Amino acid sequence: MIRGLIFTVLVVAALQTSGCAFLRADRIHYTWDSEADIPCATCAPVQNDTDFVGVALSGGGARASVFGAAALEVLADAGVMEQVTHISSVSGGGFASSYYVLYRPTPCAAFVRPGGELCRSESFTTFNQAMRHNFLTDMTLRQVARPNRFSSPTRRLSSLQDALDTQFINGATFGDLPPSPVLLANGARYDDARRFVFSNAKISEGQSNIEPFTEQTLRTASFSLPGCTRATPKDFSVALAIAISAGFPPLLGPAAIEMPMSCAGGSTNYWHLGDGGILDNTGVETLEDFALHASTNARPVKRVVIFSMDAGRSTSADAMMQTRNLKLWTSDPGRVVDIVGKRASAYREIAISRMYEKSGASFHVLKMRYTDARIDTWPASCEPRTGGVDVIAQHLAQIPTNLRITECDADLMELAAQDVVGRALTENRALLQDLGLVLSR
């Protein structure tokens, strides 16, 4: 009785403060302006010889953003990032990818180390700290300040966009991005089940000559239309692209983009875009697709190296079947992405393996997953926890998918990145050098 009364009062108050927000139409997040944007003919960067070197940062909320930033620091310190041409990201990984592309932190390896002492790059320290920001609380406070957003997940997405802009993107648009490395932010177009990629490089909408991507559903969608090959418009907000990639209905999004039906204009189409993790939570597929379509000085790419940083949470079928109350929406919505992604991954493996066979290129995907880390000591922020490698591994696997992260979990994710990426570089050093990658350590 009392709970019902409280709920009624809150609903009435929300209606009064929002100006009948619950009856308002969902917003249009972006409307394409034909006068402000033109087809892109030369926006793809020049490749380095016939090599394609990419980094993929997976989804996983704040867990992924912290893991991604720490992983990029290890790669930068080893000299790898100087050779990376494309960075693909999904959801929380997009926080780290957009920050890196916008500000390009300087690695520790660029500094003199007196007596061989270890150092820590100040710019990467700032980067890592930015990824620990509590975006959930930040977004919620913006909801309180803008009550008209309570009623609509599409409007709530704008609160995340605002939080990202305020914290580190600072209003940057795709026109502000450097030509290299190319930023690839992955979403999903709910209208036709196609992967949608925001990019400062052009993506062709033409019929693919690579099987099995002759099937339209398997081809990448972007701002290109048939006959108009474009990059993401220069006035499109980077924060909005990253928010869309992280937006998971019914909590956030989808976003609505208003576009003409064809290059010549015509009637209006609405694209409804959201979390790319439901199609590929690793971001690897987009890099593979780009590499297979890319050319350098009129020559096809021959060598492809992809560093995959996977902070996605995966729950086994047995574990889920033994859980009585599986609160997918309230406790860990990221599990829904994992469920949907398992099926998409099965199709992807079949398609990609066929593409590899026919491409003539050598593909090398180095997979680094946070749950493979071997950490034997808890960081000080986790005290008074006890236990060794196995206990820490169990804790890592339970870090939730959320837009906030504790200091303990953030410290563990950084240690995990340092461990798995460092070991991968050491174990694959001969291969990487044979592929032409020059490691500085």
Coordinates of C-alpha atoms in Angstrom, one line a residue:
M1 CA 0.0 0.0 0.0
I2 CA 2.7 2.5 1.1
R3 CA 5.0 1.4 -1.8
G4 CA 2.1 1.9 -4.3
L5 CA 1.5 5.4 -2.9
I6 CA 5.1 6.4 -3.1
F7 CA 5.3 5.1 -6.7
T8 CA 2.2 7.1 -7.7
V9 CA 3.7 10.3 -6.1
L10 CA 7.0 9.8 -8.0
V11 CA 5.2 9.2 -11.3
V12 CA 3.1 12.4 -10.8
A13 CA 6.1 14.4 -9.9
A14 CA 8.0 13.2 -12.9
L15 CA 5.1 14.1 -15.2
Q16 CA 4.9 17.6 -13.7
T17 CA 8.6 18.3 -13.9
S18 CA 9.0 16.9 -17.4
G19 CA 6.1 18.6 -19.1
C20 CA 4.4 15.3 -19.9
A21 CA 7.6 13.9 -21.1
F22 CA 6.2 10.4 -21.0
L23 CA 4.0 11.3 -24.0
R24 CA 6.8 13.0 -26.0
A25 CA 8.2 11.4 -29.2
D26 CA 11.6 9.9 -29.1
R27 CA 14.3 12.2 -30.4
I28 CA 16.3 12.2 -33.6
H29 CA 19.9 12.2 -32.6
Y30 CA 21.4 13.3 -36.0
T31 CA 20.0 14.6 -39.3
W32 CA 22.3 14.4 -42.3
D33 CA 22.8 17.7 -44.1
S34 CA 23.6 17.4 -47.7
E35 CA 25.0 20.9 -47.8
A36 CA 27.4 20.2 -44.9
D37 CA 28.8 16.9 -46.1
I38 CA 30.1 15.6 -49.4
P39 CA 31.1 12.1 -50.6
C40 CA 34.6 11.2 -49.5
A41 CA 37.0 10.3 -52.3
T42 CA 40.3 10.3 -50.5
C43 CA 39.7 9.9 -46.8
A44 CA 41.2 6.4 -46.4
P45 CA 44.7 6.7 -45.0
V46 CA 47.7 5.4 -46.9
Q47 CA 48.7 1.9 -45.8
N48 CA 52.2 1.0 -44.7
D49 CA 53.5 -1.0 -47.7
T50 CA 51.1 -4.0 -47.9
D51 CA 50.6 -4.5 -44.2
F52 CA 47.4 -4.0 -42.2
V53 CA 48.0 -3.7 -38.5
G54 CA 44.9 -3.2 -36.3
V55 CA 43.9 -3.2 -32.6
A56 CA 40.4 -4.4 -31.5
L57 CA 39.0 -3.3 -28.1
S58 CA 36.0 -5.3 -27.0
G59 CA 32.9 -4.3 -25.2
G60 CA 32.4 -4.8 -21.5
G61 CA 31.5 -1.4 -20.0
A62 CA 34.0 0.2 -17.6
R63 CA 35.8 -3.1 -17.3
A64 CA 36.6 -2.9 -21.1
S65 CA 37.5 0.8 -21.0
V66 CA 40.1 0.3 -18.3
F67 CA 41.5 -2.9 -19.8
G68 CA 41.7 -1.3 -23.2
A69 CA 43.6 1.8 -22.0
A70 CA 46.1 -0.3 -20.1
A71 CA 46.5 -2.7 -23.1
L72 CA 47.2 0.3 -25.4
E73 CA 49.8 1.5 -23.0
V74 CA 51.7 -1.8 -23.1
L75 CA 51.5 -1.9 -26.9
A76 CA 52.6 1.7 -27.2
D77 CA 55.5 1.1 -24.8
A78 CA 56.6 -1.8 -27.1
G79 CA 56.4 0.4 -30.2
V80 CA 53.5 -1.4 -31.7
M81 CA 51.1 1.5 -31.7
E82 CA 53.4 3.5 -34.1
Q83 CA 52.6 0.8 -36.7
V84 CA 48.8 0.5 -36.1
T85 CA 46.6 1.7 -38.9
H86 CA 43.1 1.0 -37.5
I87 CA 41.5 0.8 -34.1
S88 CA 38.2 -1.0 -33.9
S89 CA 36.1 -0.8 -30.8
V90 CA 32.8 -1.9 -29.3
S91 CA 30.8 -0.4 -26.4
G92 CA 33.1 0.3 -23.4
G93 CA 36.2 -0.3 -25.6
G94 CA 35.2 2.8 -27.6
F95 CA 35.9 5.0 -24.5
A96 CA 39.5 4.0 -24.7
S97 CA 39.8 4.0 -28.5
S98 CA 38.3 7.5 -28.9
Y99 CA 40.5 8.9 -26.2
Y100 CA 43.6 7.4 -27.7
V101 CA 42.9 8.6 -31.3
L102 CA 42.0 12.1 -30.1
Y103 CA 45.0 12.6 -27.7
R104 CA 47.6 10.0 -28.7
P105 CA 49.2 9.6 -25.2
T106 CA 53.0 9.4 -25.3
P107 CA 54.4 6.0 -24.2
C108 CA 57.0 5.6 -21.5
A109 CA 59.4 4.2 -24.1
A110 CA 59.7 7.7 -25.6
F111 CA 61.4 9.0 -22.4
V112 CA 65.0 8.4 -21.2
R113 CA 65.2 5.9 -18.4
P114 CA 68.2 6.7 -16.3
G115 CA 70.0 3.6 -15.1
G116 CA 67.3 1.4 -16.8
E117 CA 64.7 2.4 -14.2
L118 CA 61.1 1.8 -14.9
C119 CA 59.0 4.8 -15.6
R120 CA 55.3 5.6 -16.1
S121 CA 54.0 7.9 -18.8
E122 CA 52.1 10.9 -17.3
S123 CA 49.9 11.1 -20.4
F124 CA 49.0 7.4 -20.1
T125 CA 48.4 7.8 -16.4
T126 CA 45.9 10.5 -17.2
F127 CA 44.4 8.3 -19.9
N128 CA 43.9 5.4 -17.5
Q129 CA 42.5 7.6 -14.8
A130 CA 39.9 9.0 -17.3
M131 CA 38.7 5.5 -18.1
R132 CA 37.9 4.9 -14.4
H133 CA 35.4 7.8 -14.3
N134 CA 32.0 6.8 -12.9
F135 CA 29.9 7.4 -16.0
L136 CA 26.9 5.7 -14.5
T137 CA 26.5 8.3 -11.7
D138 CA 27.4 11.1 -14.1
M139 CA 24.7 10.0 -16.5
T140 CA 22.2 9.5 -13.8
L141 CA 22.7 13.0 -12.4
R142 CA 22.2 14.4 -15.9
Q143 CA 18.9 12.4 -16.0
V144 CA 17.8 14.2 -12.8
A145 CA 18.7 17.5 -14.3
R146 CA 16.8 16.7 -17.5
P147 CA 13.6 14.9 -16.3
N148 CA 12.3 14.8 -19.9
R149 CA 14.8 12.0 -20.5
F150 CA 13.4 9.6 -17.9
S151 CA 10.7 8.3 -20.1
S152 CA 12.7 7.3 -23.2
P153 CA 15.8 5.1 -23.6
T154 CA 16.6 7.1 -26.8
R155 CA 16.7 10.3 -24.7
R156 CA 18.7 8.7 -21.9
L157 CA 21.4 7.9 -24.5
S158 CA 21.9 11.7 -24.8
S159 CA 22.9 11.7 -21.1
L160 CA 25.7 9.3 -21.8
Q161 CA 26.8 11.4 -24.8
D162 CA 26.9 14.5 -22.6
A163 CA 28.9 12.7 -19.9
L164 CA 31.5 11.5 -22.5
D165 CA 31.7 14.9 -24.0
T166 CA 32.3 16.6 -20.7
Q167 CA 34.8 14.1 -19.4
F168 CA 37.2 13.8 -22.3
I169 CA 35.8 14.1 -25.8
N170 CA 35.2 17.8 -25.4
G171 CA 32.8 18.2 -28.3
A172 CA 35.1 16.6 -30.9
T173 CA 33.5 15.5 -34.2
F174 CA 34.7 13.1 -36.9
G175 CA 36.2 16.1 -38.7
D176 CA 38.5 16.6 -35.8
L177 CA 40.0 13.1 -35.9
P178 CA 43.5 12.6 -37.4
P179 CA 43.7 10.4 -40.5
S180 CA 45.6 7.7 -38.7
P181 CA 45.0 5.5 -36.9
V182 CA 41.5 5.2 -38.3
L183 CA 38.8 5.0 -35.6
L184 CA 36.1 2.3 -36.2
A185 CA 33.3 2.4 -33.7
N186 CA 31.0 -0.5 -34.1
G187 CA 27.2 -0.5 -33.6
A188 CA 24.3 -2.5 -34.9
R189 CA 21.5 -1.3 -37.2
Y190 CA 18.4 -2.9 -35.7
D191 CA 16.4 -2.2 -38.9
D192 CA 18.2 -4.8 -41.0
A193 CA 20.5 -6.7 -38.6
R194 CA 23.7 -5.2 -40.2
R195 CA 26.8 -4.1 -38.4
F196 CA 27.0 -0.3 -38.5
V197 CA 30.5 1.3 -38.4
F198 CA 31.3 4.9 -37.6
S199 CA 34.6 5.7 -39.2
N200 CA 36.8 8.6 -40.4
A201 CA 37.7 6.4 -43.4
K202 CA 35.3 5.6 -46.3
I203 CA 33.3 2.4 -46.3
S204 CA 32.0 1.2 -49.6
E205 CA 28.3 0.4 -49.9
G206 CA 28.8 -1.3 -53.2
Q207 CA 28.2 -5.0 -53.9
S208 CA 31.0 -7.1 -52.3
N209 CA 33.1 -9.3 -54.5
I210 CA 34.2 -11.3 -51.5
E211 CA 32.1 -14.3 -50.6
P212 CA 30.1 -14.7 -48.4
F213 CA 29.7 -11.0 -48.1
T214 CA 27.7 -10.9 -51.2
E215 CA 24.8 -11.4 -48.8
Q216 CA 23.8 -7.8 -47.8
T217 CA 23.1 -8.7 -44.2
L218 CA 26.7 -9.7 -43.7
R219 CA 28.1 -6.5 -45.2
T220 CA 29.1 -3.5 -43.2
A221 CA 26.7 -0.6 -43.1
S222 CA 27.8 3.0 -42.7
F223 CA 26.9 6.5 -43.9
S224 CA 27.6 5.5 -47.4
L225 CA 24.6 5.0 -49.7
P226 CA 24.6 3.1 -53.1
G227 CA 26.7 5.3 -55.3
C228 CA 27.9 7.6 -52.5
T229 CA 31.0 6.3 -50.7
R230 CA 31.4 8.4 -47.5
A231 CA 33.1 8.5 -44.2
T232 CA 31.1 9.4 -41.1
P233 CA 30.1 13.1 -41.7
K234 CA 32.6 15.6 -40.3
D235 CA 30.0 17.2 -38.1
F236 CA 29.0 14.0 -36.4
S237 CA 29.7 13.9 -32.7
V238 CA 32.4 11.4 -31.6
A239 CA 30.7 11.2 -28.2
L240 CA 27.4 10.2 -29.9
A241 CA 29.1 7.4 -31.9
I242 CA 30.7 6.0 -28.8
A243 CA 27.4 6.3 -26.8
I244 CA 25.5 4.5 -29.6
S245 CA 28.1 1.7 -29.6
A246 CA 27.6 1.3 -25.8
G247 CA 23.8 1.8 -25.8
F248 CA 21.9 -1.4 -25.0
P249 CA 18.1 -1.2 -25.1
P250 CA 16.0 -1.0 -23.0
L251 CA 18.5 0.8 -20.8
L252 CA 20.0 3.0 -23.4
G253 CA 19.0 3.7 -27.0
P254 CA 18.6 3.0 -29.8
A255 CA 19.6 6.2 -31.5
A256 CA 17.8 7.5 -34.5
I257 CA 19.6 8.9 -37.5
E258 CA 17.6 10.7 -40.2
M259 CA 18.9 10.1 -43.8
P260 CA 17.7 10.4 -47.3
M261 CA 16.9 7.2 -49.2
S262 CA 19.5 7.7 -51.9
C263 CA 22.4 9.9 -53.0
A264 CA 19.9 12.0 -54.9
G265 CA 17.7 12.6 -51.9
G266 CA 14.2 11.3 -52.0
S267 CA 12.0 10.2 -49.0
T268 CA 13.4 10.0 -45.5
N269 CA 14.8 6.9 -43.9
Y270 CA 15.4 6.4 -40.2
W271 CA 18.3 4.2 -39.0
H272 CA 17.9 2.9 -35.5
L273 CA 21.4 2.1 -34.1
G274 CA 22.6 0.5 -30.9
D275 CA 25.1 -1.8 -29.2
G276 CA 27.4 -3.5 -31.7
G277 CA 28.3 -6.2 -29.2
I278 CA 25.2 -8.2 -30.2
L279 CA 26.9 -8.9 -33.6
D280 CA 30.5 -9.0 -32.6
N281 CA 31.6 -7.9 -29.1
T282 CA 35.3 -8.1 -30.0
G283 CA 35.6 -5.6 -32.8
V284 CA 37.8 -8.0 -34.8
E285 CA 35.4 -8.7 -37.6
T286 CA 35.4 -5.1 -38.7
L287 CA 39.2 -5.1 -39.0
E288 CA 39.1 -8.3 -41.0
D289 CA 36.5 -6.8 -43.3
F290 CA 38.6 -3.6 -43.8
A291 CA 41.8 -5.6 -44.4
L292 CA 40.1 -7.8 -47.0
H293 CA 38.8 -4.7 -48.9
A294 CA 41.8 -2.5 -48.4
S295 CA 44.5 -1.8 -51.0
T296 CA 47.8 -0.1 -50.8
N297 CA 49.2 1.7 -53.8
A298 CA 46.9 -0.3 -56.0
R299 CA 48.1 -3.5 -54.4
P300 CA 46.1 -5.8 -52.1
V301 CA 47.0 -6.2 -48.5
K302 CA 49.2 -9.3 -48.0
R303 CA 49.8 -9.3 -44.3
V304 CA 47.2 -8.7 -41.6
V305 CA 48.0 -8.5 -37.9
I306 CA 45.3 -7.9 -35.4
F307 CA 45.8 -7.4 -31.6
S308 CA 42.5 -8.4 -30.0
M309 CA 41.9 -7.1 -26.4
D310 CA 38.9 -9.0 -25.1
A311 CA 37.2 -7.8 -21.9
G312 CA 33.9 -9.3 -22.7
R313 CA 32.2 -11.4 -20.1
S314 CA 31.4 -15.0 -21.1
T315 CA 29.2 -17.2 -19.0
S316 CA 29.1 -21.0 -19.7
A317 CA 25.8 -22.7 -20.4
D318 CA 26.3 -25.0 -17.4
A319 CA 26.8 -22.0 -15.0
M320 CA 23.7 -20.3 -16.3
M321 CA 21.6 -23.4 -16.0
Q322 CA 22.7 -23.8 -12.3
T323 CA 21.6 -20.2 -11.6
R324 CA 18.1 -19.9 -10.1
N325 CA 17.5 -16.2 -10.6
L326 CA 19.3 -14.9 -13.7
K327 CA 18.7 -11.2 -13.6
L328 CA 19.7 -10.3 -17.1
W329 CA 18.4 -6.8 -17.2
T330 CA 19.0 -5.6 -13.7
S331 CA 22.3 -7.1 -12.5
D332 CA 24.3 -7.8 -15.7
P333 CA 22.7 -6.8 -19.0
G334 CA 26.1 -7.6 -20.7
R335 CA 25.1 -11.3 -20.4
V336 CA 22.4 -10.7 -23.1
V337 CA 25.1 -9.6 -25.4
D338 CA 27.0 -12.8 -24.7
I339 CA 24.0 -14.9 -25.4
V340 CA 23.2 -13.3 -28.7
G341 CA 26.8 -13.0 -29.7
K342 CA 27.4 -16.8 -29.4
R343 CA 25.2 -17.5 -32.3
A344 CA 26.5 -14.6 -34.4
S345 CA 30.1 -15.7 -33.6
A346 CA 29.3 -19.2 -35.0
Y347 CA 28.2 -17.7 -38.4
R348 CA 31.1 -15.3 -38.3
E349 CA 33.7 -18.1 -37.9
I350 CA 32.3 -19.9 -40.9
A351 CA 32.3 -16.8 -43.1
I352 CA 35.7 -15.5 -42.0
S353 CA 37.4 -18.8 -42.5
R354 CA 36.2 -18.9 -46.1
M355 CA 37.3 -15.3 -46.7
Y356 CA 40.8 -16.1 -45.4
E357 CA 41.1 -19.0 -47.8
K358 CA 40.2 -16.9 -50.8
S359 CA 42.0 -13.7 -49.9
G360 CA 45.6 -14.8 -50.5
A361 CA 46.6 -12.7 -47.4
S362 CA 48.2 -14.0 -44.2
F363 CA 46.0 -13.3 -41.2
H364 CA 47.3 -13.3 -37.6
V365 CA 44.9 -12.5 -34.8
L366 CA 46.5 -12.4 -31.4
K367 CA 43.8 -12.9 -28.8
M368 CA 44.4 -11.5 -25.4
R369 CA 41.6 -12.1 -22.9
Y370 CA 41.5 -10.5 -19.4
T371 CA 40.4 -13.7 -17.7
D372 CA 43.6 -15.4 -18.9
A373 CA 45.7 -13.1 -16.7
R374 CA 47.9 -14.7 -14.0
I375 CA 47.9 -12.3 -11.0
D376 CA 49.3 -13.7 -7.8
T377 CA 49.0 -10.6 -5.5
W378 CA 46.0 -8.4 -4.8
P379 CA 46.6 -4.7 -5.3
A380 CA 46.6 -2.5 -2.2
S381 CA 43.1 -1.1 -3.2
C382 CA 41.6 -4.6 -2.7
E383 CA 42.9 -5.2 0.8
P384 CA 42.1 -7.1 3.0
R385 CA 41.3 -9.7 0.4
T386 CA 43.3 -12.9 0.5
G387 CA 44.1 -15.7 -1.9
G388 CA 46.4 -16.3 -4.8
V389 CA 46.1 -16.8 -8.5
D390 CA 43.0 -18.9 -8.6
V391 CA 41.0 -16.7 -6.2
I392 CA 42.0 -13.6 -8.1
A393 CA 41.0 -15.3 -11.4
Q394 CA 37.6 -16.1 -10.0
H395 CA 37.1 -12.5 -9.0
L396 CA 38.2 -11.2 -12.4
A397 CA 35.6 -13.4 -14.1
Q398 CA 32.8 -11.9 -11.8
I399 CA 33.6 -8.2 -12.4
P400 CA 30.2 -6.9 -13.7
T401 CA 29.5 -5.1 -17.0
N402 CA 28.6 -1.6 -15.9
L403 CA 29.5 2.0 -16.6
R404 CA 31.3 2.3 -13.2
I405 CA 34.1 0.3 -11.7
T406 CA 35.6 0.1 -8.2
E407 CA 39.2 1.1 -7.7
C408 CA 40.0 -2.5 -6.7
D409 CA 38.6 -3.9 -10.0
A410 CA 40.2 -1.2 -12.1
D411 CA 43.6 -1.9 -10.6
L412 CA 43.0 -5.6 -11.3
M413 CA 42.0 -4.9 -14.9
E414 CA 45.2 -2.8 -15.5
L415 CA 47.3 -5.7 -14.0
A416 CA 45.4 -8.1 -16.2
A417 CA 46.2 -6.1 -19.3
Q418 CA 49.9 -5.7 -18.4
D419 CA 50.1 -9.5 -17.9
V420 CA 48.3 -10.9 -20.9
V421 CA 49.5 -8.3 -23.4
G422 CA 53.1 -8.4 -22.1
R423 CA 53.1 -12.2 -22.3
A424 CA 51.6 -12.2 -25.8
L425 CA 54.3 -9.9 -27.1
T426 CA 57.0 -12.0 -25.6
E427 CA 55.5 -15.3 -26.8
N428 CA 54.9 -14.0 -30.3
R429 CA 58.0 -11.9 -30.6
A430 CA 59.6 -14.0 -33.4
L431 CA 56.3 -14.0 -35.4
L432 CA 55.8 -10.3 -35.0
Q433 CA 59.3 -9.5 -36.1
D434 CA 59.0 -11.9 -39.1
L435 CA 55.8 -10.0 -40.0
G436 CA 57.8 -6.8 -40.1
L437 CA 56.7 -5.3 -36.7
V438 CA 59.6 -3.7 -34.9
L439 CA 59.3 -4.1 -31.2
S440 CA 61.2 -1.6 -29.0
R441 CA 61.6 -4.0 -26.1

